[in-house]
Amino acid sequence: MHHFKSVALAAAFALAATPIRASAPEEAVAAAKDWRASNGAEIVAEFASLLAAQNVAGGGMEVERNVKTIVHAYAQRGFQMKRFEAEDASPLIYGAKDYPGAVRTIAIYAHYDGQPVNEADWTNPPFKPTLYTRAIDDGGEIIPLPGHGEAIDDDWRLYARSAGDDKAPIIALIAALDALEAKGMTPSVNIRLVFDGEEEAGSPNLGKYLTDNEALFSDIDLWLFCDGPKHQSGRSQLVFGARGVTDMGITVYGPNRGLHSGHYGNWAPGPGWRLVNLLASMKDDEGRVLIRDFYKGTKPVTAADRRAIAAMPPVDDALRAEFGLAETEMKDALLAERILLPALNLKGLKSAEVGEKARNVIPPTATASIGVRLAAGNDPDVMLDRIENHIKREGYFIVRDEPDQAVRLAHPLIAKVTRHGGYPAVRSRLDDPAIAPLTAALKKAAPDLILTPTLGGSLPLFLFTEVSDAPIVILPIANFDDNQHAADENIRLGDFFGGVEAYAAALVMDE
């Protein structure tokens, strides 16, 4: 593995003057640009080396390779590193470093695990990082990793699992620290690191890791989450929250075995029809959820939220064109507004077979998977209660297990409801004074920075609110078209190095 502490770095340190506090984040941005110019190839090589380590959560020795690499890299830079472990789980990596004169402490979260892969879907092996001149879909061609001193084109893309989600911040932060040190600049903040190894598996052990070590997080003034994509316009964004999530399965019943539809059609009720009618009762054609009290308790949209939304670049028309949608919900209401509300999504449904496998049968069951994206103020269990109550109002008798013959004969409409776990949304105030210095610093790296009230996706932010009362914000650095969770995941190197500049500016935010 190539380490940043190369001969060039040692020489830079030798020439550096006595460490000084950066007078403004602009100097940190300039330092990051200079560091890229002289060490860009080494940074990309370091990144590619980490991407080559397989990282599906619970992946044994391959996950351990990730952990050892990350711990070693940050320990080299003076961080006190710990690892929290649980049986049959990927470790949580924790790091800490204090700086003289620091006036606040920030905690930086990222995750080193990635989604499972189906290698057959990838253009190149997912754990063989491959560099292209631009996106594959735009006719990009494979090129070798750059050599020392070679200029790096912003449009080059590095393809590998977790290139965009979420190893990029781990390496970009290292590069930012090195860039500052090479210029003799000292961060104005103490730094805590929290690198999750199970985020893509739902972070099942994260809550215990945090609560068992709660004292380590007592002095944090701001949480900076480094995950997710940039805005669809391509501009950088600072996001003030993320949706929560929960879901349930619903199975409705017809005959206790499949029946010939010629003999029993028009007589035996079909569970597929029952299910689609039940689902149709939950949402109208415009996208409004009809379940009683579904929107009740949702955190109101503030004046600051509305100002932020109004200042965002318009992307809805372009997204409709890209996705082939003539119209979107609520008469083309803005996406940025819609994700501030809870959403009821149909993840999938099944009753018998379709196409060539379809048969003339009335099947015994029909099943739907319902997903709920939660807005701030929504309790996961309460939201599932509201859906259950709606199912009851539609005349269904709810069971938790397969109904026996006695239950079938006693109730015309039966629904088996399977509730799954979830977690609430978290949303910080856009006008929180604790976040203002960070916002000001980031605007030095990205003058057109977008302030976004919430992400549409979900992150387990609520776990951090249980051990710390510090506000939480999210700073994505990956290009919005990075194919996260999908085949040919990638990161545009211009966005990656923009992240290095953003982190450098954030580390020297003004007091």
XYZ file of C-alpha atoms in Angstrom:
511
model
C 0.000 0.000 0.000
C 1.264 3.473 -0.841
C 1.250 5.849 2.143
C 1.032 9.635 1.920
C 4.012 10.029 4.253
C 6.328 9.853 1.295
C 9.662 11.534 0.691
C 7.796 14.466 -0.858
C 5.664 14.834 2.251
C 8.670 14.651 4.562
C 10.373 17.377 2.566
C 7.248 19.533 2.732
C 7.151 19.162 6.506
C 10.828 20.054 6.804
C 10.266 23.261 4.890
C 7.124 24.206 6.786
C 7.388 27.009 9.296
C 6.294 26.704 12.906
C 2.603 25.671 12.822
C 0.266 28.631 12.586
C -3.463 28.954 12.732
C -4.948 29.502 9.276
C -6.296 33.026 9.187
C -9.194 32.008 6.970
C -10.586 28.898 5.294
C -9.477 30.331 1.937
C -5.898 29.471 2.877
C -6.936 25.906 3.632
C -8.638 25.600 0.243
C -5.471 26.886 -1.447
C -3.411 24.401 0.567
C -5.633 21.539 -0.584
C -5.271 22.605 -4.215
C -1.489 22.805 -3.873
C -1.404 19.387 -2.231
C -3.432 17.899 -5.066
C -1.091 19.413 -7.641
C 1.984 17.843 -6.060
C 0.556 14.637 -4.575
C -2.609 13.874 -6.542
C -1.313 10.591 -7.913
C -0.380 9.354 -4.445
C -3.826 10.291 -3.100
C -5.580 8.411 -5.908
C -3.302 5.396 -5.352
C -4.121 5.407 -1.638
C -7.811 5.598 -2.471
C -7.585 2.759 -4.997
C -5.741 0.580 -2.488
C -8.554 0.958 0.054
C -11.199 0.335 -2.625
C -9.514 -2.960 -3.500
C -10.383 -4.349 -0.053
C -13.724 -6.152 -0.145
C -16.053 -4.632 2.398
C -19.479 -6.270 2.595
C -20.505 -6.030 6.264
C -19.586 -9.178 8.193
C -17.075 -10.165 5.533
C -14.411 -11.576 7.865
C -10.790 -11.086 6.891
C -11.560 -8.763 4.007
C -13.387 -6.390 6.349
C -10.438 -6.658 8.729
C -8.144 -5.493 5.941
C -10.229 -2.316 5.679
C -10.088 -1.753 9.425
C -6.332 -2.215 9.725
C -5.670 0.055 6.743
C -7.838 2.869 8.102
C -6.569 2.592 11.676
C -2.962 2.624 10.500
C -3.470 5.614 8.200
C -4.978 7.812 10.911
C -2.610 6.613 13.632
C 0.242 7.798 11.393
C -1.280 11.236 11.584
C -1.360 11.371 15.354
C -4.873 10.095 16.061
C -5.542 7.905 19.068
C -7.413 5.022 17.493
C -9.796 2.501 19.038
C -11.993 -0.224 17.654
C -15.293 -1.289 19.201
C -16.305 -4.869 18.504
C -19.247 -7.240 18.858
C -19.565 -10.904 18.012
C -20.012 -11.617 14.297
C -19.979 -7.892 13.537
C -17.761 -5.458 11.709
C -15.885 -3.152 14.109
C -16.701 0.489 14.651
C -13.535 2.577 14.259
C -13.070 5.511 16.618
C -10.329 8.123 16.521
C -9.492 11.276 18.449
C -7.016 14.098 18.083
C -6.941 17.421 19.941
C -5.241 20.559 18.677
C -3.792 23.479 20.683
C -6.216 26.369 21.001
C -9.176 24.523 19.480
C -12.466 26.107 20.527
C -14.856 23.321 19.459
C -14.894 19.599 18.825
C -16.390 18.072 15.708
C -17.137 14.395 15.123
C -16.844 13.096 11.569
C -18.870 10.057 10.536
C -18.393 7.885 7.460
C -18.778 4.171 6.772
C -16.283 1.785 5.262
C -18.647 -1.080 4.421
C -20.428 -1.375 1.092
C -23.375 -3.037 -0.574
C -23.095 -6.629 -1.802
C -22.149 -7.018 -5.458
C -23.179 -9.188 -8.377
C -19.935 -9.179 -10.313
C -21.674 -10.215 -13.548
C -23.439 -6.839 -13.642
C -20.194 -4.842 -13.545
C -18.157 -3.712 -16.519
C -14.993 -4.409 -14.507
C -14.501 -6.413 -11.297
C -16.003 -4.339 -8.459
C -12.936 -4.633 -6.235
C -10.452 -3.910 -9.003
C -10.495 -0.081 -9.074
C -10.506 1.066 -12.685
C -9.905 4.610 -13.892
C -11.799 6.038 -16.885
C -11.361 9.280 -18.798
C -15.022 10.060 -18.097
C -18.226 8.171 -17.327
C -18.540 4.831 -19.099
C -21.962 5.833 -20.451
C -20.382 8.945 -21.970
C -17.786 6.938 -23.865
C -15.062 6.963 -21.230
C -11.955 4.861 -21.839
C -9.781 2.990 -19.372
C -6.494 4.656 -18.444
C -3.820 3.699 -15.911
C -3.705 5.342 -12.506
C -1.706 8.580 -12.746
C 1.985 8.679 -12.005
C 3.717 11.062 -9.617
C 3.285 14.677 -10.691
C 0.784 13.852 -13.447
C -2.102 16.286 -13.740
C -5.494 14.798 -12.880
C -8.513 15.682 -14.989
C -11.637 16.545 -12.988
C -13.780 14.385 -15.274
C -11.801 11.199 -14.695
C -13.863 8.594 -12.863
C -12.676 5.846 -10.569
C -14.936 2.777 -10.681
C -15.201 0.351 -7.735
C -17.623 -0.673 -5.027
C -17.767 2.057 -2.340
C -15.985 4.604 -4.549
C -18.866 6.985 -3.936
C -20.565 5.328 -0.976
C -18.639 5.710 1.263
C -14.863 5.297 1.307
C -14.186 8.592 -0.451
C -14.576 10.747 2.689
C -12.152 8.552 4.643
C -9.351 9.187 2.153
C -10.354 12.779 1.359
C -10.125 13.694 5.039
C -6.620 12.204 5.222
C -5.605 14.279 2.214
C -7.052 17.420 3.818
C -5.113 16.798 7.040
C -1.905 16.257 5.082
C -2.469 19.390 3.011
C -2.868 21.517 6.131
C 0.160 20.000 7.830
C 2.311 20.528 4.767
C 1.527 24.247 4.963
C 2.059 24.420 8.731
C -1.629 25.034 9.402
C -3.287 23.781 12.570
C -6.966 22.817 12.647
C -9.144 25.089 14.755
C -11.194 22.103 15.930
C -10.580 18.949 17.877
C -11.512 15.932 15.757
C -13.346 12.745 16.611
C -13.726 9.999 14.016
C -16.582 7.499 13.839
C -16.241 5.038 10.952
C -19.092 2.520 10.763
C -18.586 -0.950 9.313
C -22.243 -1.965 9.129
C -24.151 1.009 7.716
C -25.250 -0.875 4.611
C -26.572 -3.654 6.871
C -28.626 -1.207 8.945
C -25.949 -0.518 11.597
C -27.333 -3.181 13.964
C -24.573 -2.710 16.555
C -24.022 1.032 16.237
C -26.417 1.993 19.028
C -24.688 -0.312 21.512
C -21.242 0.838 20.403
C -22.261 4.435 21.039
C -24.075 4.002 24.354
C -21.361 1.747 25.770
C -18.854 4.510 25.053
C -21.071 7.532 25.638
C -18.386 9.436 27.565
C -16.297 9.697 24.399
C -18.992 11.834 22.761
C -19.859 14.173 25.627
C -17.739 17.094 24.413
C -18.826 17.104 20.770
C -20.148 20.439 19.474
C -21.069 19.372 15.937
C -21.542 16.106 14.053
C -20.445 16.102 10.429
C -21.781 13.138 8.466
C -19.897 12.425 5.263
C -22.251 10.296 3.205
C -24.699 10.581 0.346
C -24.534 12.303 -3.043
C -24.206 15.942 -4.006
C -27.236 17.835 -5.295
C -28.726 16.706 -8.617
C -27.543 19.989 -10.131
C -23.964 18.884 -9.454
C -23.453 21.599 -6.850
C -22.182 20.947 -3.338
C -24.734 20.834 -0.574
C -24.776 20.947 3.200
C -27.740 18.909 4.386
C -29.431 19.441 7.721
C -31.090 16.068 8.199
C -32.219 12.765 6.760
C -35.436 10.830 6.654
C -36.157 7.939 8.951
C -37.520 4.638 7.732
C -39.766 1.736 8.670
C -41.728 -0.901 6.777
C -44.236 -3.732 7.000
C -45.442 -6.744 5.059
C -49.129 -7.315 4.333
C -50.559 -10.661 3.204
C -54.243 -11.069 2.377
C -56.006 -14.354 1.808
C -58.326 -16.096 -0.598
C -58.976 -19.879 -0.719
C -56.757 -22.144 1.369
C -55.291 -23.623 -1.813
C -55.071 -22.598 -5.447
C -58.318 -23.032 -7.377
C -58.998 -23.404 -11.101
C -60.267 -20.000 -12.236
C -62.553 -21.570 -14.811
C -64.377 -23.591 -12.206
C -64.337 -21.011 -9.388
C -63.856 -17.595 -10.967
C -66.728 -15.192 -10.147
C -67.276 -17.229 -6.980
C -64.070 -17.593 -4.938
C -62.604 -14.178 -4.044
C -59.169 -13.468 -5.466
C -56.621 -12.174 -2.935
C -54.901 -10.127 -5.625
C -58.011 -8.036 -6.155
C -58.445 -7.633 -2.426
C -54.878 -6.478 -2.034
C -54.906 -3.914 -4.826
C -58.170 -2.460 -3.520
C -56.683 -2.236 -0.021
C -53.574 -0.503 -1.336
C -55.640 1.869 -3.483
C -57.505 2.963 -0.372
C -54.251 4.202 1.156
C -53.248 6.792 -1.449
C -55.061 8.917 -4.013
C -54.102 9.514 -7.632
C -52.302 12.763 -6.837
C -50.033 11.125 -4.265
C -51.802 12.212 -1.080
C -51.754 9.511 1.608
C -55.295 8.851 2.821
C -54.426 6.974 6.010
C -55.909 8.805 8.987
C -53.400 11.054 10.815
C -50.571 9.954 8.505
C -49.106 13.478 8.423
C -49.938 14.303 12.048
C -46.933 15.268 14.190
C -44.651 15.992 11.236
C -42.247 18.808 12.043
C -43.501 21.982 10.331
C -41.575 23.487 7.456
C -39.952 26.669 8.784
C -39.424 30.005 7.097
C -35.711 29.190 6.920
C -36.539 25.895 5.194
C -38.668 27.684 2.620
C -35.953 30.257 1.937
C -33.442 27.444 1.421
C -35.760 25.607 -0.962
C -36.417 28.794 -2.928
C -32.675 29.312 -3.303
C -32.041 25.824 -4.690
C -31.355 25.465 -8.416
C -34.415 24.113 -10.246
C -33.982 20.440 -11.132
C -37.490 18.987 -11.150
C -38.186 19.469 -14.861
C -34.848 17.923 -15.795
C -35.443 14.975 -13.461
C -38.887 14.337 -14.935
C -37.361 14.328 -18.405
C -34.544 11.991 -17.347
C -36.895 9.556 -15.626
C -39.551 9.632 -18.361
C -42.267 11.094 -16.135
C -44.877 13.381 -17.679
C -46.066 14.376 -14.217
C -45.033 13.872 -10.601
C -47.101 13.790 -7.440
C -49.269 16.603 -6.121
C -49.339 18.372 -9.479
C -45.566 18.595 -9.854
C -44.883 19.762 -6.310
C -41.174 20.395 -5.710
C -39.066 17.378 -4.780
C -37.357 19.395 -2.042
C -40.752 20.049 -0.441
C -42.078 16.522 -0.825
C -39.192 14.912 1.054
C -40.018 17.037 4.096
C -43.184 14.927 4.453
C -43.541 11.230 5.286
C -43.920 9.002 2.231
C -45.818 5.740 1.759
C -44.089 3.574 -0.831
C -45.035 0.244 -2.354
C -41.788 -1.715 -2.380
C -43.289 -4.727 -4.121
C -46.306 -6.998 -4.439
C -46.890 -10.552 -5.518
C -49.828 -12.868 -6.165
C -49.208 -15.975 -8.269
C -47.183 -15.477 -11.468
C -47.200 -13.315 -14.608
C -46.110 -13.622 -18.222
C -45.246 -17.121 -19.450
C -45.555 -18.495 -15.916
C -49.107 -17.199 -15.442
C -51.725 -19.887 -14.788
C -55.503 -20.008 -14.692
C -55.570 -20.069 -10.927
C -57.073 -18.165 -8.023
C -54.095 -18.162 -5.640
C -54.340 -18.511 -1.855
C -52.514 -15.282 -0.992
C -51.323 -11.897 -2.199
C -48.503 -10.036 -0.459
C -47.247 -6.455 -0.465
C -44.164 -4.884 1.059
C -44.861 -1.355 2.291
C -42.090 1.126 2.980
C -42.498 4.338 4.957
C -39.965 7.140 4.726
C -40.321 9.193 7.868
C -40.047 12.942 8.249
C -38.896 14.701 11.402
C -41.504 14.267 14.134
C -42.780 10.858 12.951
C -42.478 7.911 15.332
C -41.869 4.613 13.449
C -44.186 2.523 15.647
C -46.937 5.124 15.589
C -46.800 5.282 11.791
C -47.151 1.500 11.541
C -50.044 1.660 14.037
C -51.802 4.140 11.751
C -51.435 1.826 8.766
C -52.729 -1.118 10.791
C -55.713 0.916 11.963
C -56.463 1.793 8.356
C -56.392 -1.890 7.405
C -58.843 -2.616 10.232
C -61.146 0.190 9.093
C -61.191 -1.429 5.659
C -62.758 -4.468 7.323
C -59.736 -6.729 7.798
C -59.038 -8.958 10.769
C -55.319 -8.705 11.516
C -53.192 -11.715 12.402
C -49.461 -12.132 13.060
C -49.152 -15.747 11.928
C -50.695 -17.848 9.195
C -54.444 -18.116 9.867
C -55.805 -21.565 10.644
C -59.042 -22.970 9.267
C -61.097 -21.665 12.178
C -59.868 -18.091 11.642
C -60.470 -18.370 7.883
C -64.061 -19.444 8.419
C -64.716 -16.775 11.043
C -63.417 -13.724 9.091
C -64.112 -12.895 5.425
C -61.167 -10.470 5.233
C -57.876 -11.457 6.859
C -54.548 -9.622 6.712
C -51.320 -10.894 8.183
C -49.232 -7.882 9.147
C -45.500 -8.241 9.741
C -43.923 -5.175 11.292
C -40.240 -4.484 10.827
C -37.854 -2.218 12.627
C -36.923 1.312 11.735
C -35.731 4.603 13.099
C -36.943 8.200 13.185
C -35.838 11.127 11.073
C -33.506 13.807 12.410
C -33.412 17.378 11.145
C -31.265 20.220 12.487
C -32.254 23.878 12.233
C -30.865 25.709 9.242
C -30.370 28.796 11.402
C -28.639 27.004 14.307
C -25.740 29.290 15.340
C -23.579 26.254 16.149
C -23.575 25.358 12.452
C -22.943 28.859 11.083
C -19.099 28.752 11.269
C -19.061 25.516 9.290
C -21.398 26.914 6.669
C -19.233 30.008 6.272
C -16.092 27.898 5.927
C -17.611 25.550 3.338
C -18.698 28.501 1.200
C -15.022 29.325 0.775
C -14.551 25.937 -0.879
C -17.877 26.003 -2.732
C -19.283 29.546 -3.100
C -22.493 28.154 -4.628
C -23.084 25.802 -1.689
C -26.722 24.704 -1.379
C -28.305 24.508 2.061
C -30.683 21.542 1.946
C -33.206 20.917 4.738
C -33.099 17.119 4.424
C -31.922 14.205 2.338
C -34.547 11.975 0.801
C -32.668 8.866 1.910
C -32.214 7.578 5.429
C -29.301 7.533 7.855
C -29.274 6.333 11.500
C -28.753 9.868 12.785
C -31.117 9.310 15.712
C -28.589 6.991 17.393
C -26.210 9.914 17.745
C -28.850 12.128 19.306
C -29.089 9.583 22.143
C -25.469 10.134 23.201
C -25.004 13.782 22.220
C -27.140 16.902 21.951
C -24.909 18.455 19.283
C -26.517 19.344 15.934
C -25.958 17.041 12.970
C -25.278 18.046 9.375
C -24.366 16.035 6.291
C -21.688 16.979 3.783
C -21.789 14.693 0.717
C -18.868 14.810 -1.689
C -19.787 12.089 -4.220
C -21.203 13.001 -7.626
C -24.982 12.567 -7.710
C -24.661 10.037 -10.582
C -22.202 7.782 -8.758
C -24.369 4.628 -9.091
C -24.296 4.050 -5.354
C -25.683 0.631 -4.377
C -25.627 -0.383 -8.047
C -23.238 -1.871 -10.568
C -20.418 0.347 -11.873
C -20.348 2.563 -8.779
C -17.892 5.385 -9.321
C -16.648 8.751 -8.197
C -15.730 11.707 -10.355
C -12.270 12.818 -9.259
C -13.152 16.501 -9.501
C -15.836 15.922 -6.888
C -13.482 13.859 -4.740
C -10.847 16.586 -4.696
C -13.554 19.169 -4.115
C -14.271 17.161 -0.984
C -10.637 17.455 0.064
C -10.935 21.241 -0.245
C -14.209 21.278 1.706
C -12.769 19.222 4.545
C -9.670 21.390 4.704
C -11.828 24.515 4.983
C -14.056 22.906 7.612
C -11.085 21.959 9.789
C -9.989 25.579 10.082
C -13.454 27.113 10.428
C -13.365 30.513 12.082
C -14.185 30.802 15.745
